Amino acid sequence: MRKIASCGNDCLACLRYIATQSNDTSKLNEVAELWNRVGWRDKVVSPEEIKCYGCSSANICRYEIQKCTSEKKIDNCGNCNDYPCNLSTRSFEQTKKYAESIKAICTEEEYQQFTAAFFSKKKNLDEVRNNRRK
């Protein structure tokens, strides 16, 4: 069973989400250090600050996708009749930039983890969309 976020991120592939679900403080510290190293945080934050329980209306979504899916009462963009839209397309474009910007910073294993969790969002949403049509 997959847990695809509003924007297409795969929560069950995300080290941050996994460490939160298992309440693994050591792993949360590693995630905080990694997020800082790749530039997703401007400092190494505490395990409490890096925890992630998945998308909710309390989360900050820089693309406003979570707000949109919440208003439409759907789990993610793949379940939307308007998919793909300007919000999702903008998210995909930015994701490509992030993927390129961190490639030289990460180990191959870290990069593959990021790819599975974050950089495959279009593929994930396309699969949701295609499965919905069946």
GROMACS .gro file of C-alpha atoms in nm:
model
  134
    1MET     CA    1   0.000   0.000   0.000
    2ARG     CA    2   0.136   0.339  -0.099
    3LYS     CA    3   0.074   0.671   0.072
    4ILE     CA    4   0.085   0.936  -0.198
    5ALA     CA    5   0.078   1.293  -0.067
    6SER     CA    6  -0.126   1.576  -0.218
    7CYS     CA    7   0.157   1.673  -0.455
    8GLY     CA    8   0.260   1.320  -0.544
    9ASN     CA    9   0.538   1.262  -0.290
   10ASP     CA   10   0.555   0.902  -0.170
   11CYS     CA   11   0.540   0.924   0.210
   12LEU     CA   12   0.630   0.559   0.262
   13ALA     CA   13   0.959   0.615   0.074
   14CYS     CA   14   1.045   0.930   0.271
   15LEU     CA   15   1.312   0.887   0.538
   16ARG     CA   16   1.160   1.173   0.736
   17TYR     CA   17   0.813   1.018   0.741
   18ILE     CA   18   0.951   0.671   0.814
   19ALA     CA   19   1.160   0.798   1.107
   20THR     CA   20   0.859   0.988   1.242
   21GLN     CA   21   0.633   0.685   1.221
   22SER     CA   22   0.888   0.469   1.404
   23ASN     CA   23   0.970   0.751   1.650
   24ASP     CA   24   1.340   0.700   1.573
   25THR     CA   25   1.516   1.008   1.711
   26SER     CA   26   1.852   0.898   1.573
   27LYS     CA   27   1.711   0.869   1.221
   28LEU     CA   28   1.532   1.203   1.259
   29ASN     CA   29   1.867   1.360   1.348
   30GLU     CA   30   2.020   1.205   1.035
   31VAL     CA   31   1.733   1.341   0.825
   32ALA     CA   32   1.777   1.687   0.977
   33GLU     CA   33   2.146   1.681   0.888
   34LEU     CA   34   2.072   1.560   0.534
   35TRP     CA   35   1.800   1.824   0.478
   36ASN     CA   36   2.049   2.090   0.591
   37ARG     CA   37   2.326   1.952   0.369
   38VAL     CA   38   2.107   1.962   0.057
   39GLY     CA   39   1.975   2.308   0.142
   40TRP     CA   40   1.619   2.218   0.237
   41ARG     CA   41   1.676   2.365   0.584
   42ASP     CA   42   1.903   2.657   0.669
   43LYS     CA   43   2.025   2.482   0.984
   44VAL     CA   44   2.011   2.139   1.143
   45VAL     CA   45   1.679   2.137   1.325
   46SER     CA   46   1.570   1.924   1.619
   47PRO     CA   47   1.405   1.586   1.570
   48GLU     CA   48   1.080   1.743   1.688
   49GLU     CA   49   1.099   2.012   1.418
   50ILE     CA   50   1.177   1.771   1.134
   51LYS     CA   51   0.898   1.523   1.214
   52CYS     CA   52   0.642   1.466   0.942
   53TYR     CA   53   0.308   1.295   0.978
   54GLY     CA   54   0.205   1.352   0.616
   55CYS     CA   55   0.007   1.633   0.458
   56SER     CA   56  -0.247   1.824   0.659
   57SER     CA   57  -0.394   2.171   0.645
   58ALA     CA   58  -0.143   2.271   0.915
   59ASN     CA   59   0.152   2.199   0.684
   60ILE     CA   60   0.315   2.465   0.473
   61CYS     CA   61   0.290   2.375   0.105
   62ARG     CA   62   0.488   2.616  -0.110
   63TYR     CA   63   0.277   2.525  -0.415
   64GLU     CA   64  -0.063   2.552  -0.239
   65ILE     CA   65  -0.140   2.199  -0.354
   66GLN     CA   66  -0.238   2.074  -0.009
   67LYS     CA   67  -0.485   2.362   0.024
   68CYS     CA   68  -0.632   2.282  -0.317
   69THR     CA   69  -0.671   1.908  -0.253
   70SER     CA   70  -0.818   1.982   0.090
   71GLU     CA   71  -1.076   2.220  -0.058
   72LYS     CA   72  -1.166   1.962  -0.323
   73LYS     CA   73  -1.177   1.686  -0.058
   74ILE     CA   74  -0.939   1.459  -0.249
   75ASP     CA   75  -0.623   1.280  -0.133
   76ASN     CA   76  -0.393   1.403  -0.408
   77CYS     CA   77  -0.378   1.567  -0.751
   78GLY     CA   78  -0.410   1.235  -0.930
   79ASN     CA   79  -0.770   1.218  -0.808
   80CYS     CA   80  -0.854   1.560  -0.951
   81ASN     CA   81  -1.049   1.610  -1.274
   82ASP     CA   82  -0.828   1.913  -1.349
   83TYR     CA   83  -0.500   1.721  -1.324
   84PRO     CA   84  -0.250   1.824  -1.446
   85CYS     CA   85  -0.305   2.190  -1.368
   86ASN     CA   86  -0.086   2.497  -1.318
   87LEU     CA   87  -0.020   2.409  -0.953
   88SER     CA   88   0.094   2.055  -1.022
   89THR     CA   89   0.294   2.154  -1.330
   90ARG     CA   90   0.477   2.424  -1.133
   91SER     CA   91   0.554   2.167  -0.865
   92PHE     CA   92   0.695   1.923  -1.123
   93GLU     CA   93   0.917   2.193  -1.272
   94GLN     CA   94   1.055   2.294  -0.934
   95THR     CA   95   1.110   1.931  -0.841
   96LYS     CA   96   1.332   1.888  -1.149
   97LYS     CA   97   1.541   2.184  -1.032
   98TYR     CA   98   1.574   2.038  -0.681
   99ALA     CA   99   1.671   1.700  -0.824
  100GLU     CA  100   1.952   1.853  -1.027
  101SER     CA  101   2.071   2.085  -0.749
  102ILE     CA  102   2.128   1.811  -0.493
  103LYS     CA  103   2.265   1.539  -0.719
  104ALA     CA  104   2.630   1.634  -0.653
  105ILE     CA  105   2.569   1.682  -0.280
  106CYS     CA  106   2.420   1.340  -0.202
  107THR     CA  107   2.550   0.990  -0.208
  108GLU     CA  108   2.394   0.771  -0.475
  109GLU     CA  109   2.187   0.596  -0.207
  110GLU     CA  110   2.059   0.927  -0.067
  111TYR     CA  111   1.975   1.048  -0.414
  112GLN     CA  112   1.780   0.730  -0.488
  113GLN     CA  113   1.587   0.779  -0.163
  114PHE     CA  114   1.503   1.137  -0.264
  115THR     CA  115   1.401   1.015  -0.608
  116ALA     CA  116   1.164   0.755  -0.464
  117ALA     CA  117   1.016   0.992  -0.209
  118PHE     CA  118   1.006   1.328  -0.390
  119PHE     CA  119   1.136   1.330  -0.745
  120SER     CA  120   0.883   1.080  -0.884
  121LYS     CA  121   0.574   1.282  -0.799
  122LYS     CA  122   0.451   1.316  -1.159
  123LYS     CA  123   0.490   0.941  -1.215
  124ASN     CA  124   0.308   0.872  -0.887
  125LEU     CA  125   0.019   1.105  -0.970
  126ASP     CA  126  -0.006   0.971  -1.325
  127GLU     CA  127  -0.039   0.620  -1.178
  128VAL     CA  128  -0.313   0.736  -0.939
  129ARG     CA  129  -0.490   0.901  -1.231
  130ASN     CA  130  -0.459   0.592  -1.453
  131ASN     CA  131  -0.578   0.357  -1.176
  132ARG     CA  132  -0.876   0.584  -1.116
  133ARG     CA  133  -0.983   0.544  -1.477
  134LYS     CA  134  -0.986   0.163  -1.458
   0.00000   0.00000   0.00000
